[in-house]
JSON list of C-alpha atoms in Angstrom, two decimals:
[
{"chain": "A", "resi": 19, "resn": "MET", "atom": "CA", "xyz": [0.00, 0.00, 0.00]},
{"chain": "A", "resi": 20, "resn": "ALA", "atom": "CA", "xyz": [1.73, 3.15, -1.17]},
{"chain": "A", "resi": 21, "resn": "LEU", "atom": "CA", "xyz": [0.90, 6.53, 0.23]},
{"chain": "A", "resi": 22, "resn": "ALA", "atom": "CA", "xyz": [-2.18, 7.83, -1.54]},
{"chain": "A", "resi": 23, "resn": "LYS", "atom": "CA", "xyz": [-2.14, 11.27, -3.11]},
{"chain": "A", "resi": 24, "resn": "GLY", "atom": "CA", "xyz": [-5.74, 11.84, -2.07]},
{"chain": "A", "resi": 25, "resn": "PHE", "atom": "CA", "xyz": [-9.03, 10.26, -1.22]},
{"chain": "A", "resi": 26, "resn": "GLY", "atom": "CA", "xyz": [-11.00, 7.73, -3.23]},
{"chain": "A", "resi": 27, "resn": "ALA", "atom": "CA", "xyz": [-14.49, 8.90, -4.29]},
{"chain": "A", "resi": 28, "resn": "VAL", "atom": "CA", "xyz": [-16.33, 7.48, -1.25]},
{"chain": "A", "resi": 29, "resn": "GLU", "atom": "CA", "xyz": [-13.63, 8.66, 1.14]},
{"chain": "A", "resi": 30, "resn": "ALA", "atom": "CA", "xyz": [-13.63, 12.16, -0.37]},
{"chain": "A", "resi": 31, "resn": "ALA", "atom": "CA", "xyz": [-17.41, 12.47, -0.18]},
{"chain": "A", "resi": 32, "resn": "ALA", "atom": "CA", "xyz": [-17.48, 11.13, 3.37]},
{"chain": "A", "resi": 33, "resn": "GLU", "atom": "CA", "xyz": [-14.65, 13.46, 4.43]},
{"chain": "A", "resi": 34, "resn": "LYS", "atom": "CA", "xyz": [-16.55, 16.46, 3.07]},
{"chain": "A", "resi": 35, "resn": "ALA", "atom": "CA", "xyz": [-19.73, 15.36, 4.85]},
{"chain": "A", "resi": 36, "resn": "VAL", "atom": "CA", "xyz": [-18.25, 14.62, 8.28]},
{"chain": "A", "resi": 37, "resn": "ARG", "atom": "CA", "xyz": [-15.45, 17.21, 8.63]},
{"chain": "A", "resi": 38, "resn": "PRO", "atom": "CA", "xyz": [-17.79, 20.02, 9.81]},
{"chain": "A", "resi": 39, "resn": "ILE", "atom": "CA", "xyz": [-19.33, 17.77, 12.46]},
{"chain": "A", "resi": 40, "resn": "VAL", "atom": "CA", "xyz": [-15.95, 16.59, 13.72]},
{"chain": "A", "resi": 41, "resn": "GLU", "atom": "CA", "xyz": [-14.50, 20.09, 13.89]},
{"chain": "A", "resi": 42, "resn": "GLU", "atom": "CA", "xyz": [-17.62, 21.67, 15.45]},
{"chain": "A", "resi": 43, "resn": "HIS", "atom": "CA", "xyz": [-17.12, 19.31, 18.38]},
{"chain": "A", "resi": 44, "resn": "GLY", "atom": "CA", "xyz": [-13.49, 20.28, 18.90]},
{"chain": "A", "resi": 45, "resn": "TYR", "atom": "CA", "xyz": [-11.84, 17.28, 17.24]},
{"chain": "A", "resi": 46, "resn": "SER", "atom": "CA", "xyz": [-9.63, 17.05, 14.20]},
{"chain": "A", "resi": 47, "resn": "LEU", "atom": "CA", "xyz": [-10.27, 14.64, 11.36]},
{"chain": "A", "resi": 48, "resn": "TRP", "atom": "CA", "xyz": [-7.18, 12.51, 10.83]},
{"chain": "A", "resi": 49, "resn": "ASP", "atom": "CA", "xyz": [-8.52, 10.20, 8.13]},
{"chain": "A", "resi": 50, "resn": "VAL", "atom": "CA", "xyz": [-11.53, 8.62, 6.47]},
{"chain": "A", "resi": 51, "resn": "VAL", "atom": "CA", "xyz": [-10.95, 5.05, 5.36]},
{"chain": "A", "resi": 52, "resn": "PHE", "atom": "CA", "xyz": [-13.23, 3.04, 3.08]},
{"chain": "A", "resi": 53, "resn": "ILE", "atom": "CA", "xyz": [-11.99, -0.54, 3.10]},
{"chain": "A", "resi": 54, "resn": "LYS", "atom": "CA", "xyz": [-13.24, -4.03, 2.35]},
{"chain": "A", "resi": 55, "resn": "GLU", "atom": "CA", "xyz": [-12.65, -6.66, 5.03]},
{"chain": "A", "resi": 56, "resn": "GLY", "atom": "CA", "xyz": [-13.96, -10.08, 4.15]},
{"chain": "A", "resi": 57, "resn": "ALA", "atom": "CA", "xyz": [-17.30, -9.61, 2.43]},
{"chain": "A", "resi": 58, "resn": "CYS", "atom": "CA", "xyz": [-18.08, -6.28, 4.14]},
{"chain": "A", "resi": 59, "resn": "TRP", "atom": "CA", "xyz": [-17.23, -2.65, 3.38]},
{"chain": "A", "resi": 60, "resn": "TYR", "atom": "CA", "xyz": [-16.26, -0.43, 6.32]},
{"chain": "A", "resi": 61, "resn": "LEU", "atom": "CA", "xyz": [-16.22, 3.34, 6.46]},
{"chain": "A", "resi": 62, "resn": "ARG", "atom": "CA", "xyz": [-13.95, 4.44, 9.30]},
{"chain": "A", "resi": 63, "resn": "VAL", "atom": "CA", "xyz": [-13.85, 8.03, 10.50]},
{"chain": "A", "resi": 64, "resn": "LEU", "atom": "CA", "xyz": [-10.67, 8.54, 12.52]},
{"chain": "A", "resi": 65, "resn": "ILE", "atom": "CA", "xyz": [-10.59, 11.54, 14.83]},
{"chain": "A", "resi": 66, "resn": "ASP", "atom": "CA", "xyz": [-8.02, 13.11, 17.12]},
{"chain": "A", "resi": 67, "resn": "LYS", "atom": "CA", "xyz": [-7.46, 15.79, 19.76]},
{"chain": "A", "resi": 68, "resn": "PRO", "atom": "CA", "xyz": [-4.34, 16.74, 21.73]},
{"chain": "A", "resi": 69, "resn": "GLN", "atom": "CA", "xyz": [-5.40, 14.86, 24.88]},
{"chain": "A", "resi": 70, "resn": "GLY", "atom": "CA", "xyz": [-6.32, 11.74, 22.94]},
{"chain": "A", "resi": 71, "resn": "ILE", "atom": "CA", "xyz": [-9.74, 10.35, 22.02]},
{"chain": "A", "resi": 72, "resn": "SER", "atom": "CA", "xyz": [-11.97, 8.42, 24.40]},
{"chain": "A", "resi": 73, "resn": "ILE", "atom": "CA", "xyz": [-14.95, 6.19, 23.75]},
{"chain": "A", "resi": 74, "resn": "ASP", "atom": "CA", "xyz": [-17.15, 9.01, 25.05]},
{"chain": "A", "resi": 75, "resn": "ASP", "atom": "CA", "xyz": [-15.67, 11.34, 22.41]},
{"chain": "A", "resi": 76, "resn": "CYS", "atom": "CA", "xyz": [-16.54, 8.86, 19.67]},
{"chain": "A", "resi": 77, "resn": "THR", "atom": "CA", "xyz": [-20.06, 8.26, 20.93]},
{"chain": "A", "resi": 78, "resn": "SER", "atom": "CA", "xyz": [-20.68, 12.00, 21.32]},
{"chain": "A", "resi": 79, "resn": "ILE", "atom": "CA", "xyz": [-20.58, 12.46, 17.54]},
{"chain": "A", "resi": 80, "resn": "ASP", "atom": "CA", "xyz": [-21.56, 8.97, 16.37]},
{"chain": "A", "resi": 81, "resn": "GLY", "atom": "CA", "xyz": [-25.25, 9.76, 15.93]},
{"chain": "A", "resi": 82, "resn": "LEU", "atom": "CA", "xyz": [-24.56, 13.01, 14.08]},
{"chain": "A", "resi": 83, "resn": "ILE", "atom": "CA", "xyz": [-22.07, 11.38, 11.71]},
{"chain": "A", "resi": 84, "resn": "ASN", "atom": "CA", "xyz": [-24.36, 8.39, 11.16]},
{"chain": "A", "resi": 85, "resn": "ALA", "atom": "CA", "xyz": [-27.28, 10.70, 10.29]},
{"chain": "A", "resi": 86, "resn": "GLU", "atom": "CA", "xyz": [-25.10, 12.67, 7.84]},
{"chain": "A", "resi": 87, "resn": "ILE", "atom": "CA", "xyz": [-23.72, 9.54, 6.16]},
{"chain": "A", "resi": 88, "resn": "ASP", "atom": "CA", "xyz": [-27.30, 8.21, 5.80]},
{"chain": "A", "resi": 89, "resn": "LYS", "atom": "CA", "xyz": [-28.05, 11.25, 3.59]},
{"chain": "A", "resi": 90, "resn": "GLN", "atom": "CA", "xyz": [-25.18, 10.53, 1.19]},
{"chain": "A", "resi": 91, "resn": "ASP", "atom": "CA", "xyz": [-25.49, 8.87, -2.22]},
{"chain": "A", "resi": 92, "resn": "PHE", "atom": "CA", "xyz": [-22.80, 6.32, -1.35]},
{"chain": "A", "resi": 93, "resn": "VAL", "atom": "CA", "xyz": [-24.54, 5.02, 1.81]},
{"chain": "A", "resi": 94, "resn": "ASP", "atom": "CA", "xyz": [-25.63, 1.83, 0.03]},
{"chain": "A", "resi": 95, "resn": "LYS", "atom": "CA", "xyz": [-21.96, 0.88, -0.47]},
{"chain": "A", "resi": 96, "resn": "ILE", "atom": "CA", "xyz": [-21.24, 0.86, 3.28]},
{"chain": "A", "resi": 97, "resn": "ASP", "atom": "CA", "xyz": [-21.93, -2.15, 5.48]},
{"chain": "A", "resi": 98, "resn": "TYR", "atom": "CA", "xyz": [-20.45, -0.72, 8.69]},
{"chain": "A", "resi": 99, "resn": "LEU", "atom": "CA", "xyz": [-19.67, 2.79, 9.92]},
{"chain": "A", "resi": 100, "resn": "GLU", "atom": "CA", "xyz": [-17.06, 3.16, 12.65]},
{"chain": "A", "resi": 101, "resn": "ILE", "atom": "CA", "xyz": [-15.94, 6.30, 14.46]},
{"chain": "A", "resi": 102, "resn": "GLY", "atom": "CA", "xyz": [-12.66, 5.88, 16.31]},
{"chain": "A", "resi": 103, "resn": "SER", "atom": "CA", "xyz": [-9.39, 7.32, 17.45]},
{"chain": "A", "resi": 104, "resn": "ALA", "atom": "CA", "xyz": [-6.55, 7.73, 14.97]},
{"chain": "A", "resi": 105, "resn": "GLY", "atom": "CA", "xyz": [-4.52, 5.87, 17.62]},
{"chain": "A", "resi": 106, "resn": "LEU", "atom": "CA", "xyz": [-0.96, 5.94, 18.90]},
{"chain": "A", "resi": 107, "resn": "GLU", "atom": "CA", "xyz": [0.21, 3.86, 15.95]},
{"chain": "A", "resi": 108, "resn": "ARG", "atom": "CA", "xyz": [-1.88, 5.74, 13.39]},
{"chain": "A", "resi": 109, "resn": "ALA", "atom": "CA", "xyz": [-1.19, 5.09, 9.76]},
{"chain": "A", "resi": 110, "resn": "VAL", "atom": "CA", "xyz": [0.13, 7.89, 7.61]},
{"chain": "A", "resi": 111, "resn": "ARG", "atom": "CA", "xyz": [-1.70, 6.91, 4.43]},
{"chain": "A", "resi": 112, "resn": "ARG", "atom": "CA", "xyz": [-1.84, 10.16, 2.55]},
{"chain": "A", "resi": 113, "resn": "VAL", "atom": "CA", "xyz": [0.83, 12.49, 1.26]},
{"chain": "A", "resi": 114, "resn": "GLU", "atom": "CA", "xyz": [-0.88, 15.45, 2.98]},
{"chain": "A", "resi": 115, "resn": "GLN", "atom": "CA", "xyz": [-0.46, 13.73, 6.38]},
{"chain": "A", "resi": 116, "resn": "LEU", "atom": "CA", "xyz": [3.34, 13.74, 6.01]},
{"chain": "A", "resi": 117, "resn": "SER", "atom": "CA", "xyz": [3.74, 17.44, 6.81]},
{"chain": "A", "resi": 118, "resn": "ALA", "atom": "CA", "xyz": [1.69, 17.00, 10.00]},
{"chain": "A", "resi": 119, "resn": "SER", "atom": "CA", "xyz": [3.96, 14.10, 10.95]},
{"chain": "A", "resi": 120, "resn": "ILE", "atom": "CA", "xyz": [7.35, 15.84, 10.75]},
{"chain": "A", "resi": 121, "resn": "GLY", "atom": "CA", "xyz": [9.30, 15.29, 13.95]},
{"chain": "A", "resi": 122, "resn": "ARG", "atom": "CA", "xyz": [7.35, 12.16, 14.85]},
{"chain": "A", "resi": 123, "resn": "LYS", "atom": "CA", "xyz": [8.79, 8.76, 15.62]},
{"chain": "A", "resi": 124, "resn": "ILE", "atom": "CA", "xyz": [7.64, 6.35, 12.94]},
{"chain": "A", "resi": 125, "resn": "LYS", "atom": "CA", "xyz": [7.85, 2.77, 11.75]},
{"chain": "A", "resi": 126, "resn": "LEU", "atom": "CA", "xyz": [8.74, 2.95, 8.06]},
{"chain": "A", "resi": 127, "resn": "LYS", "atom": "CA", "xyz": [8.44, 0.07, 5.61]},
{"chain": "A", "resi": 128, "resn": "THR", "atom": "CA", "xyz": [9.63, 0.26, 2.03]},
{"chain": "A", "resi": 129, "resn": "TYR", "atom": "CA", "xyz": [8.96, -1.98, -0.96]},
{"chain": "A", "resi": 130, "resn": "LYS", "atom": "CA", "xyz": [12.63, -2.67, -1.45]},
{"chain": "A", "resi": 131, "resn": "LEU", "atom": "CA", "xyz": [15.86, -1.94, 0.37]},
{"chain": "A", "resi": 132, "resn": "CYS", "atom": "CA", "xyz": [16.57, 1.74, -0.17]},
{"chain": "A", "resi": 133, "resn": "GLU", "atom": "CA", "xyz": [19.93, 3.48, -0.11]},
{"chain": "A", "resi": 134, "resn": "GLY", "atom": "CA", "xyz": [20.80, 4.57, 3.42]},
{"chain": "A", "resi": 135, "resn": "LEU", "atom": "CA", "xyz": [18.45, 2.11, 5.16]},
{"chain": "A", "resi": 136, "resn": "PRO", "atom": "CA", "xyz": [19.79, -1.07, 6.80]},
{"chain": "A", "resi": 137, "resn": "GLU", "atom": "CA", "xyz": [16.60, -3.00, 5.99]},
{"chain": "A", "resi": 138, "resn": "LYS", "atom": "CA", "xyz": [13.12, -2.57, 4.51]},
{"chain": "A", "resi": 139, "resn": "SER", "atom": "CA", "xyz": [11.54, -1.96, 7.93]},
{"chain": "A", "resi": 140, "resn": "VAL", "atom": "CA", "xyz": [13.04, 0.62, 10.30]},
{"chain": "A", "resi": 141, "resn": "LYS", "atom": "CA", "xyz": [12.17, 2.76, 13.29]},
{"chain": "A", "resi": 142, "resn": "CYS", "atom": "CA", "xyz": [13.15, 6.35, 12.77]},
{"chain": "A", "resi": 143, "resn": "VAL", "atom": "CA", "xyz": [12.09, 10.00, 13.01]},
{"chain": "A", "resi": 144, "resn": "LEU", "atom": "CA", "xyz": [10.46, 11.74, 10.07]},
{"chain": "A", "resi": 145, "resn": "GLU", "atom": "CA", "xyz": [12.74, 14.74, 9.62]},
{"chain": "A", "resi": 146, "resn": "SER", "atom": "CA", "xyz": [11.29, 16.43, 6.53]},
{"chain": "A", "resi": 147, "resn": "PHE", "atom": "CA", "xyz": [9.14, 16.12, 3.43]},
{"chain": "A", "resi": 148, "resn": "ASP", "atom": "CA", "xyz": [9.74, 18.13, 0.25]},
{"chain": "A", "resi": 149, "resn": "GLY", "atom": "CA", "xyz": [6.70, 17.03, -1.72]},
{"chain": "A", "resi": 150, "resn": "ASP", "atom": "CA", "xyz": [8.45, 14.05, -3.32]},
{"chain": "A", "resi": 151, "resn": "LYS", "atom": "CA", "xyz": [10.96, 12.67, -0.83]},
{"chain": "A", "resi": 152, "resn": "ILE", "atom": "CA", "xyz": [11.07, 12.14, 2.89]},
{"chain": "A", "resi": 153, "resn": "MET", "atom": "CA", "xyz": [14.15, 12.48, 5.06]},
{"chain": "A", "resi": 154, "resn": "VAL", "atom": "CA", "xyz": [14.34, 10.09, 8.00]},
{"chain": "A", "resi": 155, "resn": "LYS", "atom": "CA", "xyz": [16.82, 9.76, 10.86]},
{"chain": "A", "resi": 156, "resn": "GLY", "atom": "CA", "xyz": [17.51, 6.68, 12.91]},
{"chain": "A", "resi": 157, "resn": "GLU", "atom": "CA", "xyz": [20.25, 4.60, 14.46]},
{"chain": "A", "resi": 158, "resn": "PHE", "atom": "CA", "xyz": [21.41, 4.02, 10.88]},
{"chain": "A", "resi": 159, "resn": "GLY", "atom": "CA", "xyz": [21.97, 7.76, 10.31]},
{"chain": "A", "resi": 160, "resn": "THR", "atom": "CA", "xyz": [19.86, 9.69, 7.84]},
{"chain": "A", "resi": 161, "resn": "ALA", "atom": "CA", "xyz": [18.29, 8.61, 4.59]},
{"chain": "A", "resi": 162, "resn": "GLN", "atom": "CA", "xyz": [16.25, 10.26, 1.87]},
{"chain": "A", "resi": 163, "resn": "ILE", "atom": "CA", "xyz": [13.51, 8.10, 0.37]},
{"chain": "A", "resi": 164, "resn": "SER", "atom": "CA", "xyz": [11.11, 8.76, -2.49]},
{"chain": "A", "resi": 165, "resn": "VAL", "atom": "CA", "xyz": [7.48, 8.62, -1.37]},
{"chain": "A", "resi": 166, "resn": "GLY", "atom": "CA", "xyz": [6.88, 6.05, -4.13]},
{"chain": "A", "resi": 167, "resn": "GLU", "atom": "CA", "xyz": [9.24, 3.63, -2.36]},
{"chain": "A", "resi": 168, "resn": "VAL", "atom": "CA", "xyz": [7.24, 3.76, 0.89]},
{"chain": "A", "resi": 169, "resn": "SER", "atom": "CA", "xyz": [5.01, 0.81, 1.65]},
{"chain": "A", "resi": 170, "resn": "THR", "atom": "CA", "xyz": [3.69, 1.97, 5.04]},
{"chain": "A", "resi": 171, "resn": "ILE", "atom": "CA", "xyz": [4.32, 4.58, 7.71]},
{"chain": "A", "resi": 172, "resn": "ASN", "atom": "CA", "xyz": [2.88, 4.28, 11.20]},
{"chain": "A", "resi": 173, "resn": "TYR", "atom": "CA", "xyz": [3.49, 6.46, 14.22]},
{"chain": "A", "resi": 174, "resn": "ASP", "atom": "CA", "xyz": [5.64, 4.78, 16.85]},
{"chain": "A", "resi": 175, "resn": "ASP", "atom": "CA", "xyz": [4.88, 6.65, 20.05]},
{"chain": "A", "resi": 176, "resn": "PHE", "atom": "CA", "xyz": [6.55, 4.19, 22.36]},
{"chain": "A", "resi": 177, "resn": "ASP", "atom": "CA", "xyz": [9.66, 4.96, 24.38]},
{"chain": "A", "resi": 178, "resn": "ASP", "atom": "CA", "xyz": [12.07, 2.44, 22.90]},
{"chain": "A", "resi": 179, "resn": "PHE", "atom": "CA", "xyz": [14.08, 5.02, 20.96]},
{"chain": "A", "resi": 180, "resn": "ASP", "atom": "CA", "xyz": [13.55, 8.36, 22.72]},
{"chain": "A", "resi": 181, "resn": "GLU", "atom": "CA", "xyz": [17.21, 9.24, 22.20]},
{"chain": "A", "resi": 182, "resn": "LEU", "atom": "CA", "xyz": [16.43, 9.95, 18.52]},
{"chain": "A", "resi": 183, "resn": "MET", "atom": "CA", "xyz": [14.12, 12.80, 19.47]},
{"chain": "A", "resi": 184, "resn": "GLU", "atom": "CA", "xyz": [16.74, 14.37, 21.76]},
{"chain": "A", "resi": 185, "resn": "GLU", "atom": "CA", "xyz": [19.54, 14.58, 19.17]}
]
């Protein structure tokens, strides 16, 4: 799964429909994911706030989001609607999420071994993004990788390599 440049049609329409509700309630919209799992299609609305998201936060806007999605033309394509936290290990799936992730500890996976990386899966810090390439820093040093080479990026907010953030 490479980083997407934007939303698919259902994700884009859902994002447009739910963003005002999410933001009116003091949350930020991290992502909208439309994905097939088994025989069912899920629409996931992933929200965030600085203090983290609780179950109460999700349920406080669930009814409003559900009512808005029910009005949309694509509602017949969705089997399940889920509202949840973006999470500590949130996926960075879209190019536009990279700028918001600069300075974060991440788990980076690439399709092939890239120059400067010791292996295809590394823990590092996302140092910068220039629109085409990302610069990462880890125990291996620094490396510049084309976004097209990236398989997945997930936040890694655990304390096993705090020293990277201090350097």
